Amino acid sequence: MEKIKMTTPLVEMDGDEMTRVIWQMIKDELICPFVDLKSEYYDLGLEYRNKTNDQVTVDSAEATKKYGVAVKCATITPNAARMTEYNLKEMWKSPNGTIRAILDGTVFRAPILVKGVEPYVKNWVKPITIARHAYGDVYKGAEMKIPGPGKVELVYTAEDGSETRELVHDFKNAGIVQGMHNLTPSIESFARSCFNFAIDTKQDLWFATKDTISKKYDHTFKDIFQEIYDTEYKTKFEELGLEYFYTLIDDAVARVIRSNGGYIWACKNYDGDVMSDMLATAYGSLSMMTSVLVSPKGVYEYEAAHGTVQRHYYKHLKGEETSTNSIATIFAWTGALRKRGELDELPELSAFADKLEKACIDTVESGKMTKDLALITTLKDVTPLNTEGFIKAVRETLEASL
Ligand code: NAP
Ligand code: MG
């Protein structure tokens, strides 16, 4: 069989630990035998990030801006333990944070559904995609402990020196206080990324905040979304038969539980943090969550939602057998290849991505899966496979379908 040609390179961001091991296996077994892979390679493994003073992360994000599509392996976010383990010059920032800041993007997470791994909520027959606003609010809050009686105010000092004040509370006792903020351009980018992704994936968009209580803060989010929808996206949504739907966060939670899935749920930063963990658990497995960063300018970076699976990596280093699920990382590759295929008008490349995804799902549904899924599946006849065994099984299924 002749290999499928590519015209524009994919930005390839390699990573750390077990996912770095899987990365190479996926390329060797599932991509390179079938696709004449054109990629611009960036090594985001911690060792090389340290060597380049993290410049490689910035370069990879800049390349993503240039080419439009990236695929990223999970990476270590350094903490104190990693400082010694890798003898780091500095506690480098999270690569995801750096890339997100450069691309100004929003992260969309969606579960991969297979028969035999049933969501806890029985009526969720389609995936629910969570979009989390990744800037501000409580994550950039300023806090104080109030030791005793006294007045706390919000003070805005304009550039001309004039002041606007708002009383937070006249404390009669000890207490606590928190100030937080957000930025209009950031909320606008978030809104545009959500509307674009809804159009892209042909799904309805839901957005919810607590605007009845937070009449200025949350209400501004609601107003910005509505304004951008009305002026920039309404026509396109109507053409495609899509809906943009705003509701109160309490009501959204109730509706989500009763729904069949198949839509995007946009959340403010904190809501997105909590709700994405809730959804991942309710859908069955963290190892089956995909993640894509979408910039308001239509640049895409695909990855798995899970981390570098450190515990498995240490077993691997000791020469012990591992059973790490590669599906979310494979879907990062297929997401990126499909998008490249769409942008470059290479239908064969997009079709290959579809077939590889189907091969993963068919392999699991035939009873061949890694241990994490074997432990929770409702299928009867199950063959648990090791890390490499599963990838080879997917290759067999794929080859049979080509
Ligand atoms: P993790 O890599 O997500 O793994 C946590 C646990 O979840 C694993 O120990 C494993 O459970 C299970 N798991 C996750 N993915 C799996 C898979 N594909 N197959 C099978 N089991 C899977 O989180 P972590 O171990 O807490 O973090 C490790 C490193 O990842 C950290 O340095 C962190 O900074 C980094 N991280 C990176 C990203 C990213 O790049 N996007 C995201 C999150 C974390 P069992 O051990 O019970 O088998
Ligand atoms: Mg969380």
Short mmCIF file of C-alpha atoms and ligand atoms in Angstrom, two decimals:
data_model
loop_
_atom_site.label_atom_id
_atom_site.label_comp_id
_atom_site.label_asym_id
_atom_site.label_seq_id
_atom_site.Cartn_x
_atom_site.Cartn_y
_atom_site.Cartn_z
CA MET A 1 0.00 0.00 0.00
CA GLU A 2 1.24 3.46 -0.82
CA LYS A 3 1.63 5.80 2.12
CA ILE A 4 -0.75 8.73 2.48
CA LYS A 5 0.92 12.02 1.57
CA MET A 6 0.87 15.17 3.67
CA THR A 7 1.50 18.71 2.41
CA THR A 8 1.92 20.83 5.56
CA PRO A 9 3.90 19.66 8.59
CA LEU A 10 2.22 18.84 11.87
CA VAL A 11 3.84 20.40 14.92
CA GLU A 12 4.91 17.44 17.03
CA MET A 13 5.50 18.08 20.74
CA ASP A 14 7.12 15.10 22.42
CA GLY A 15 6.84 14.69 26.18
CA ASP A 16 7.72 12.71 29.29
CA GLU A 17 7.72 9.35 31.04
CA MET A 18 5.24 6.62 30.07
CA THR A 19 3.49 8.77 27.50
CA ARG A 20 6.85 9.41 25.80
CA VAL A 21 7.32 5.65 25.53
CA ILE A 22 3.82 5.25 24.09
CA TRP A 23 4.40 8.20 21.72
CA GLN A 24 7.19 6.38 19.93
CA MET A 25 5.20 3.12 19.76
CA ILE A 26 2.21 4.92 18.25
CA LYS A 27 4.39 6.51 15.58
CA ASP A 28 6.18 3.25 14.78
CA GLU A 29 3.14 0.98 14.72
CA LEU A 30 0.14 3.12 13.84
CA ILE A 31 1.21 6.25 11.98
CA CYS A 32 4.46 5.91 10.02
CA PRO A 33 3.65 2.58 8.29
CA PHE A 34 0.57 4.23 6.73
CA VAL A 35 1.25 7.97 6.51
CA ASP A 36 4.24 9.70 5.00
CA LEU A 37 4.45 11.76 8.18
CA LYS A 38 5.54 15.35 7.79
CA SER A 39 6.19 16.83 11.21
CA GLU A 40 8.22 19.58 12.77
CA TYR A 41 9.56 17.97 15.93
CA TYR A 42 9.91 19.75 19.29
CA ASP A 43 11.19 17.85 22.30
CA LEU A 44 9.16 19.06 25.28
CA GLY A 45 10.60 16.33 27.50
CA LEU A 46 11.71 17.93 30.78
CA GLU A 47 15.40 17.31 30.17
CA TYR A 48 15.41 19.29 26.94
CA ARG A 49 13.15 22.01 28.32
CA ASN A 50 15.69 22.46 31.10
CA LYS A 51 18.58 22.47 28.63
CA THR A 52 16.97 25.19 26.50
CA ASN A 53 15.69 27.22 29.48
CA ASP A 54 12.19 26.30 28.30
CA GLN A 55 12.73 28.09 24.98
CA VAL A 56 11.66 24.91 23.17
CA THR A 57 8.15 25.23 24.62
CA VAL A 58 7.83 28.80 23.34
CA ASP A 59 9.22 27.76 19.94
CA SER A 60 6.74 24.91 19.66
CA ALA A 61 3.84 27.27 20.40
CA GLU A 62 5.11 29.76 17.82
CA ALA A 63 5.36 26.94 15.25
CA THR A 64 1.76 25.98 16.08
CA LYS A 65 0.68 29.53 15.28
CA LYS A 66 2.51 29.28 11.97
CA TYR A 67 1.23 25.87 10.81
CA GLY A 68 -2.12 25.78 12.61
CA VAL A 69 -2.13 22.23 14.01
CA ALA A 70 -0.10 20.53 16.77
CA VAL A 71 -0.15 17.19 18.55
CA LYS A 72 1.24 17.12 22.09
CA CYS A 73 2.42 14.35 24.38
CA ALA A 74 1.81 14.69 28.14
CA THR A 75 4.58 16.56 29.95
CA ILE A 76 5.79 16.90 33.52
CA THR A 77 4.90 20.09 35.34
CA PRO A 78 7.88 20.44 37.67
CA ASN A 79 7.43 20.51 41.44
CA ALA A 80 9.98 20.26 44.27
CA ALA A 81 10.48 16.51 43.78
CA ARG A 82 11.16 16.98 40.04
CA MET A 83 13.75 19.67 40.78
CA THR A 84 16.00 17.04 42.33
CA GLU A 85 14.94 14.15 40.09
CA TYR A 86 15.92 16.08 36.95
CA ASN A 87 18.48 18.43 38.49
CA LEU A 88 16.59 21.45 37.14
CA LYS A 89 17.96 24.97 36.83
CA GLU A 90 14.54 26.41 37.62
CA MET A 91 11.03 25.21 38.41
CA TRP A 92 9.85 25.65 34.81
CA LYS A 93 6.22 26.55 34.33
CA SER A 94 3.62 24.09 33.05
CA PRO A 95 4.13 23.73 29.27
CA ASN A 96 0.36 23.65 28.83
CA GLY A 97 0.09 26.99 30.60
CA THR A 98 2.85 28.51 28.46
CA ILE A 99 1.35 27.22 25.21
CA ARG A 100 -2.14 28.31 26.20
CA ALA A 101 -0.91 31.81 27.03
CA ILE A 102 0.79 32.13 23.62
CA LEU A 103 -2.14 30.75 21.62
CA ASP A 104 -4.75 32.47 23.83
CA GLY A 105 -6.78 29.30 23.61
CA THR A 106 -9.61 27.45 25.29
CA VAL A 107 -9.35 23.78 26.22
CA PHE A 108 -12.13 21.42 25.12
CA ARG A 109 -12.30 17.98 26.74
CA ALA A 110 -14.43 15.11 25.51
CA PRO A 111 -14.68 11.44 26.49
CA ILE A 112 -14.16 8.59 24.01
CA LEU A 113 -17.15 6.28 24.24
CA VAL A 114 -16.91 2.51 23.78
CA LYS A 115 -19.48 -0.23 24.36
CA GLY A 116 -18.62 -2.09 27.52
CA VAL A 117 -17.38 0.96 29.40
CA GLU A 118 -20.68 2.46 30.40
CA PRO A 119 -21.09 5.97 31.84
CA TYR A 120 -22.58 6.11 35.33
CA VAL A 121 -25.33 8.27 33.88
CA LYS A 122 -27.16 5.77 31.69
CA ASN A 123 -28.75 8.32 29.36
CA TRP A 124 -25.40 9.84 28.29
CA VAL A 125 -25.21 8.10 24.95
CA LYS A 126 -23.18 10.87 23.30
CA PRO A 127 -20.09 12.66 24.61
CA ILE A 128 -20.41 15.91 26.54
CA THR A 129 -17.57 18.28 25.69
CA ILE A 130 -16.46 20.67 28.41
CA ALA A 131 -14.93 24.03 27.52
CA ARG A 132 -13.14 25.63 30.44
CA HIS A 133 -12.20 29.30 30.47
CA ALA A 134 -8.56 29.17 31.50
CA TYR A 135 -7.96 32.68 32.78
CA GLY A 136 -8.64 34.52 36.00
CA ASP A 137 -11.38 34.47 38.63
CA VAL A 138 -10.39 32.63 41.79
CA TYR A 139 -7.19 31.34 40.09
CA LYS A 140 -5.81 34.87 40.06
CA GLY A 141 -7.49 36.01 43.26
CA ALA A 142 -6.01 38.24 45.95
CA GLU A 143 -6.94 37.16 49.47
CA MET A 144 -6.66 38.50 52.99
CA LYS A 145 -7.41 37.25 56.45
CA ILE A 146 -9.21 39.94 58.38
CA PRO A 147 -8.04 39.85 61.99
CA GLY A 148 -10.82 41.90 63.56
CA PRO A 149 -13.29 44.78 63.18
CA GLY A 150 -12.71 47.13 60.22
CA LYS A 151 -13.93 48.06 56.76
CA VAL A 152 -12.96 46.30 53.50
CA GLU A 153 -13.51 48.11 50.19
CA LEU A 154 -12.78 47.55 46.52
CA VAL A 155 -10.90 50.56 45.18
CA TYR A 156 -10.37 51.26 41.49
CA THR A 157 -7.81 54.00 40.83
CA ALA A 158 -8.04 55.19 37.23
CA GLU A 159 -4.98 56.46 35.38
CA ASP A 160 -6.05 60.05 36.07
CA GLY A 161 -5.98 59.29 39.79
CA SER A 162 -9.74 59.32 40.35
CA GLU A 163 -11.12 56.62 42.65
CA THR A 164 -14.24 54.48 42.60
CA ARG A 165 -15.08 52.55 45.76
CA GLU A 166 -17.41 49.71 46.64
CA LEU A 167 -17.87 48.45 50.18
CA VAL A 168 -17.21 44.72 50.48
CA HIS A 169 -18.03 44.42 54.16
CA ASP A 170 -17.95 46.34 57.41
CA PHE A 171 -16.40 43.66 59.61
CA LYS A 172 -17.53 43.50 63.26
CA ASN A 173 -15.42 40.38 63.81
CA ALA A 174 -12.53 38.48 62.25
CA GLY A 175 -13.13 37.08 58.77
CA ILE A 176 -11.76 36.52 55.31
CA VAL A 177 -11.92 38.40 52.02
CA GLN A 178 -11.11 37.70 48.40
CA GLY A 179 -10.77 39.91 45.33
CA MET A 180 -10.78 38.47 41.83
CA HIS A 181 -10.83 39.73 38.30
CA ASN A 182 -11.21 38.85 34.67
CA LEU A 183 -10.43 40.61 31.40
CA THR A 184 -12.85 41.54 28.64
CA PRO A 185 -10.48 40.42 25.82
CA SER A 186 -9.98 37.05 27.53
CA ILE A 187 -13.73 36.48 27.89
CA GLU A 188 -14.19 37.51 24.24
CA SER A 189 -11.53 35.03 23.09
CA PHE A 190 -13.15 32.32 25.19
CA ALA A 191 -16.53 33.04 23.62
CA ARG A 192 -15.14 33.00 20.05
CA SER A 193 -13.24 29.75 20.64
CA CYS A 194 -16.46 28.16 21.91
CA PHE A 195 -18.60 29.37 18.99
CA ASN A 196 -15.94 28.30 16.47
CA PHE A 197 -15.57 24.87 18.02
CA ALA A 198 -19.36 24.39 18.07
CA ILE A 199 -19.49 25.16 14.33
CA ASP A 200 -16.46 22.96 13.71
CA THR A 201 -17.87 19.93 15.48
CA LYS A 202 -21.54 20.74 14.63
CA GLN A 203 -22.70 20.63 18.23
CA ASP A 204 -24.96 22.93 20.25
CA LEU A 205 -23.27 25.23 22.74
CA TRP A 206 -24.45 25.67 26.32
CA PHE A 207 -23.11 28.36 28.62
CA ALA A 208 -24.00 28.91 32.24
CA THR A 209 -22.95 31.22 35.09
CA LYS A 210 -24.46 32.52 38.32
CA ASP A 211 -25.63 35.82 36.85
CA THR A 212 -28.69 36.09 39.12
CA ILE A 213 -26.40 36.49 42.14
CA SER A 214 -23.36 38.05 40.48
CA LYS A 215 -25.12 40.86 38.67
CA LYS A 216 -21.98 42.57 37.35
CA TYR A 217 -19.23 39.92 37.26
CA ASP A 218 -21.03 36.84 35.93
CA HIS A 219 -23.55 38.97 34.08
CA THR A 220 -20.68 40.43 32.03
CA PHE A 221 -19.74 36.93 30.87
CA LYS A 222 -23.33 36.35 29.82
CA ASP A 223 -23.56 39.70 27.99
CA ILE A 224 -20.26 39.23 26.13
CA PHE A 225 -21.29 35.77 24.91
CA GLN A 226 -24.69 37.05 23.78
CA GLU A 227 -23.26 40.11 22.00
CA ILE A 228 -20.65 38.07 20.11
CA TYR A 229 -23.22 35.41 19.25
CA ASP A 230 -25.72 37.93 17.88
CA THR A 231 -23.23 39.92 15.83
CA GLU A 232 -20.81 37.23 14.59
CA TYR A 233 -22.25 33.72 14.81
CA LYS A 234 -26.06 33.69 14.83
CA THR A 235 -26.45 33.36 11.06
CA LYS A 236 -23.95 30.52 10.80
CA PHE A 237 -25.53 28.67 13.76
CA GLU A 238 -28.98 28.97 12.18
CA GLU A 239 -27.69 27.76 8.80
CA LEU A 240 -26.26 24.66 10.47
CA GLY A 241 -29.30 24.14 12.71
CA LEU A 242 -27.24 24.63 15.86
CA GLU A 243 -28.37 26.23 19.09
CA TYR A 244 -26.61 28.60 21.49
CA PHE A 245 -28.26 28.29 24.84
CA TYR A 246 -27.60 30.27 28.03
CA THR A 247 -28.95 29.23 31.39
CA LEU A 248 -28.23 29.54 35.10
CA ILE A 249 -25.48 27.17 36.29
CA ASP A 250 -27.87 25.36 38.70
CA ASP A 251 -30.28 24.73 35.87
CA ALA A 252 -27.44 23.61 33.58
CA VAL A 253 -26.31 20.96 36.06
CA ALA A 254 -29.81 19.51 36.25
CA ARG A 255 -30.19 19.55 32.46
CA VAL A 256 -26.78 17.94 31.90
CA ILE A 257 -27.69 14.98 34.09
CA ARG A 258 -31.01 14.48 32.27
CA SER A 259 -29.50 14.94 28.78
CA ASN A 260 -28.27 12.43 26.20
CA GLY A 261 -25.02 14.37 25.63
CA GLY A 262 -23.83 15.57 22.24
CA TYR A 263 -23.19 19.24 23.05
CA ILE A 264 -20.48 21.58 24.30
CA TRP A 265 -20.78 22.93 27.82
CA ALA A 266 -18.83 26.16 28.30
CA CYS A 267 -17.83 26.86 31.88
CA LYS A 268 -16.10 29.63 33.78
CA ASN A 269 -12.69 28.69 35.15
CA TYR A 270 -13.69 27.16 38.49
CA ASP A 271 -16.86 25.50 37.18
CA GLY A 272 -14.82 23.96 34.36
CA ASP A 273 -12.19 22.63 36.75
CA VAL A 274 -14.77 20.87 38.92
CA MET A 275 -17.19 19.80 36.20
CA SER A 276 -14.53 18.32 33.92
CA ASP A 277 -13.33 16.02 36.71
CA MET A 278 -16.93 15.10 37.46
CA LEU A 279 -17.62 14.30 33.78
CA ALA A 280 -14.38 12.33 33.34
CA THR A 281 -15.23 10.13 36.31
CA ALA A 282 -18.87 9.76 35.34
CA TYR A 283 -17.92 8.67 31.81
CA GLY A 284 -15.79 5.89 33.27
CA SER A 285 -12.09 6.59 32.84
CA LEU A 286 -9.52 9.39 32.82
CA SER A 287 -7.50 7.43 30.29
CA MET A 288 -10.34 7.87 27.75
CA MET A 289 -10.48 11.69 27.80
CA THR A 290 -9.28 13.76 24.88
CA SER A 291 -8.32 17.39 25.02
CA VAL A 292 -7.89 20.06 22.37
CA LEU A 293 -6.75 23.64 22.75
CA VAL A 294 -8.51 25.90 20.25
CA SER A 295 -7.44 29.50 19.74
CA PRO A 296 -9.93 32.18 18.70
CA LYS A 297 -7.94 32.45 15.44
CA GLY A 298 -8.57 28.77 14.66
CA VAL A 299 -5.28 27.16 15.71
CA TYR A 300 -5.53 23.64 17.20
CA GLU A 301 -3.38 21.65 19.62
CA TYR A 302 -4.47 18.10 20.39
CA GLU A 303 -3.49 15.98 23.40
CA ALA A 304 -4.66 13.39 25.90
CA ALA A 305 -6.23 14.78 29.07
CA HIS A 306 -4.23 12.51 31.38
CA GLY A 307 -0.66 13.06 32.59
CA THR A 308 2.58 11.19 32.01
CA VAL A 309 1.41 8.14 34.03
CA GLN A 310 4.46 8.29 36.30
CA ARG A 311 3.75 5.14 38.34
CA HIS A 312 3.66 2.99 35.18
CA TYR A 313 6.88 4.59 33.93
CA TYR A 314 8.82 3.63 37.06
CA LYS A 315 7.60 0.04 36.60
CA HIS A 316 8.68 0.21 32.95
CA LEU A 317 12.16 1.42 33.99
CA LYS A 318 12.48 -1.55 36.35
CA GLY A 319 11.74 -3.84 33.42
CA GLU A 320 8.30 -4.76 34.77
CA GLU A 321 5.31 -5.19 32.47
CA THR A 322 2.94 -2.23 32.14
CA SER A 323 -0.59 -1.94 30.85
CA THR A 324 -0.96 1.72 29.97
CA ASN A 325 -3.91 2.80 27.88
CA SER A 326 -2.74 4.60 24.72
CA ILE A 327 -6.19 5.44 23.32
CA ALA A 328 -6.35 9.12 24.34
CA THR A 329 -2.85 9.70 22.93
CA ILE A 330 -3.78 7.92 19.69
CA PHE A 331 -6.87 10.16 19.48
CA ALA A 332 -4.61 13.20 19.90
CA TRP A 333 -2.77 12.04 16.76
CA THR A 334 -5.96 11.29 14.84
CA GLY A 335 -7.48 14.63 15.85
CA ALA A 336 -4.43 16.45 14.52
CA LEU A 337 -4.18 14.38 11.32
CA ARG A 338 -7.89 14.82 10.60
CA LYS A 339 -7.65 18.59 11.10
CA ARG A 340 -4.54 18.71 8.84
CA GLY A 341 -6.52 16.72 6.27
CA GLU A 342 -9.41 19.20 6.45
CA LEU A 343 -7.22 22.29 6.20
CA ASP A 344 -5.06 20.91 3.38
CA GLU A 345 -7.94 19.22 1.55
CA LEU A 346 -6.50 15.74 1.89
CA PRO A 347 -9.61 13.59 2.38
CA GLU A 348 -7.48 10.43 2.46
CA LEU A 349 -5.65 11.69 5.53
CA SER A 350 -8.89 12.51 7.33
CA ALA A 351 -10.32 9.12 6.37
CA PHE A 352 -7.23 7.43 7.78
CA ALA A 353 -7.77 9.24 11.10
CA ASP A 354 -11.37 7.98 11.19
CA LYS A 355 -10.23 4.41 10.51
CA LEU A 356 -7.56 4.49 13.21
CA GLU A 357 -10.08 5.74 15.76
CA LYS A 358 -12.52 3.05 14.73
CA ALA A 359 -9.76 0.44 15.04
CA CYS A 360 -9.17 1.51 18.67
CA ILE A 361 -12.86 1.28 19.51
CA ASP A 362 -13.39 -2.02 17.66
CA THR A 363 -10.36 -3.54 19.41
CA VAL A 364 -11.74 -2.67 22.85
CA GLU A 365 -15.25 -3.79 21.92
CA SER A 366 -13.82 -7.14 20.76
CA GLY A 367 -12.59 -7.64 24.35
CA LYS A 368 -8.94 -6.67 23.88
CA MET A 369 -8.02 -3.82 26.22
CA THR A 370 -5.57 -2.51 28.77
CA LYS A 371 -6.03 -3.22 32.47
CA ASP A 372 -7.62 0.10 33.41
CA LEU A 373 -10.55 -0.74 31.12
CA ALA A 374 -10.54 -4.49 31.88
CA LEU A 375 -11.24 -3.58 35.54
CA ILE A 376 -14.39 -1.60 34.77
CA THR A 377 -15.83 -3.15 31.61
CA THR A 378 -19.18 -4.88 31.49
CA LEU A 379 -17.99 -7.09 28.60
CA LYS A 380 -17.74 -10.79 29.47
CA ASP A 381 -14.91 -12.14 27.34
CA VAL A 382 -11.95 -9.93 28.12
CA THR A 383 -8.28 -10.29 27.18
CA PRO A 384 -6.18 -7.81 29.21
CA LEU A 385 -3.15 -6.71 27.20
CA ASN A 386 0.09 -4.98 28.08
CA THR A 387 1.01 -1.54 26.71
CA GLU A 388 2.66 -2.81 23.55
CA GLY A 389 0.22 -5.70 23.08
CA PHE A 390 -2.71 -3.31 22.89
CA ILE A 391 -1.04 -1.11 20.28
CA LYS A 392 -0.21 -4.18 18.19
CA ALA A 393 -3.82 -5.37 18.49
CA VAL A 394 -5.02 -1.99 17.22
CA ARG A 395 -2.62 -2.30 14.30
CA GLU A 396 -4.09 -5.69 13.38
CA THR A 397 -7.62 -4.29 13.48
CA LEU A 398 -6.51 -1.29 11.44
CA GLU A 399 -4.74 -3.35 8.79
CA ALA A 400 -7.78 -5.56 8.40
CA SER A 401 -9.90 -2.47 7.73
CA LEU A 402 -7.59 -0.88 5.13
P1 NAP B 1 -1.62 10.82 35.45
O1 NAP B 1 -0.43 10.69 34.62
O2 NAP B 1 -2.84 11.32 34.78
O3 NAP B 1 -1.92 9.43 36.13
C1 NAP B 1 -2.67 9.27 37.32
C2 NAP B 1 -3.16 7.83 37.41
O4 NAP B 1 -4.28 7.65 36.56
C3 NAP B 1 -2.15 6.80 36.96
O5 NAP B 1 -1.25 6.47 37.97
C4 NAP B 1 -3.04 5.68 36.52
O6 NAP B 1 -3.59 4.96 37.64
C5 NAP B 1 -4.20 6.41 35.87
N1 NAP B 1 -3.97 6.68 34.45
C6 NAP B 1 -3.84 7.90 33.84
N2 NAP B 1 -3.68 7.75 32.54
C7 NAP B 1 -3.68 6.42 32.28
C8 NAP B 1 -3.52 5.65 31.10
N3 NAP B 1 -3.34 6.23 29.91
N4 NAP B 1 -3.57 4.31 31.22
C9 NAP B 1 -3.76 3.73 32.39
N5 NAP B 1 -3.90 4.40 33.54
C10 NAP B 1 -3.87 5.74 33.50
O7 NAP B 1 -1.32 11.80 36.66
P2 NAP B 1 -0.05 11.80 37.66
O8 NAP B 1 0.61 10.48 37.69
O9 NAP B 1 -0.60 12.41 38.89
O10 NAP B 1 0.92 12.87 37.01
C11 NAP B 1 2.11 12.49 36.38
C12 NAP B 1 2.72 13.71 35.71
O11 NAP B 1 1.88 14.15 34.67
C13 NAP B 1 2.96 14.89 36.63
O12 NAP B 1 4.31 15.27 36.57
C14 NAP B 1 2.07 15.99 36.07
O13 NAP B 1 2.72 17.23 36.11
C15 NAP B 1 1.87 15.55 34.65
N6 NAP B 1 0.58 15.98 34.03
C16 NAP B 1 0.65 16.41 32.74
C17 NAP B 1 -0.50 16.74 32.06
C18 NAP B 1 -0.38 17.22 30.64
O14 NAP B 1 0.69 17.28 30.09
N7 NAP B 1 -1.47 17.55 30.01
C19 NAP B 1 -1.74 16.59 32.68
C20 NAP B 1 -1.80 16.11 33.98
C21 NAP B 1 -0.62 15.78 34.64
P3 NAP B 1 -2.91 3.66 38.30
O15 NAP B 1 -1.56 4.12 38.77
O16 NAP B 1 -3.85 3.36 39.40
O17 NAP B 1 -2.82 2.59 37.25
MG MG B 2 -9.32 19.66 38.63
#
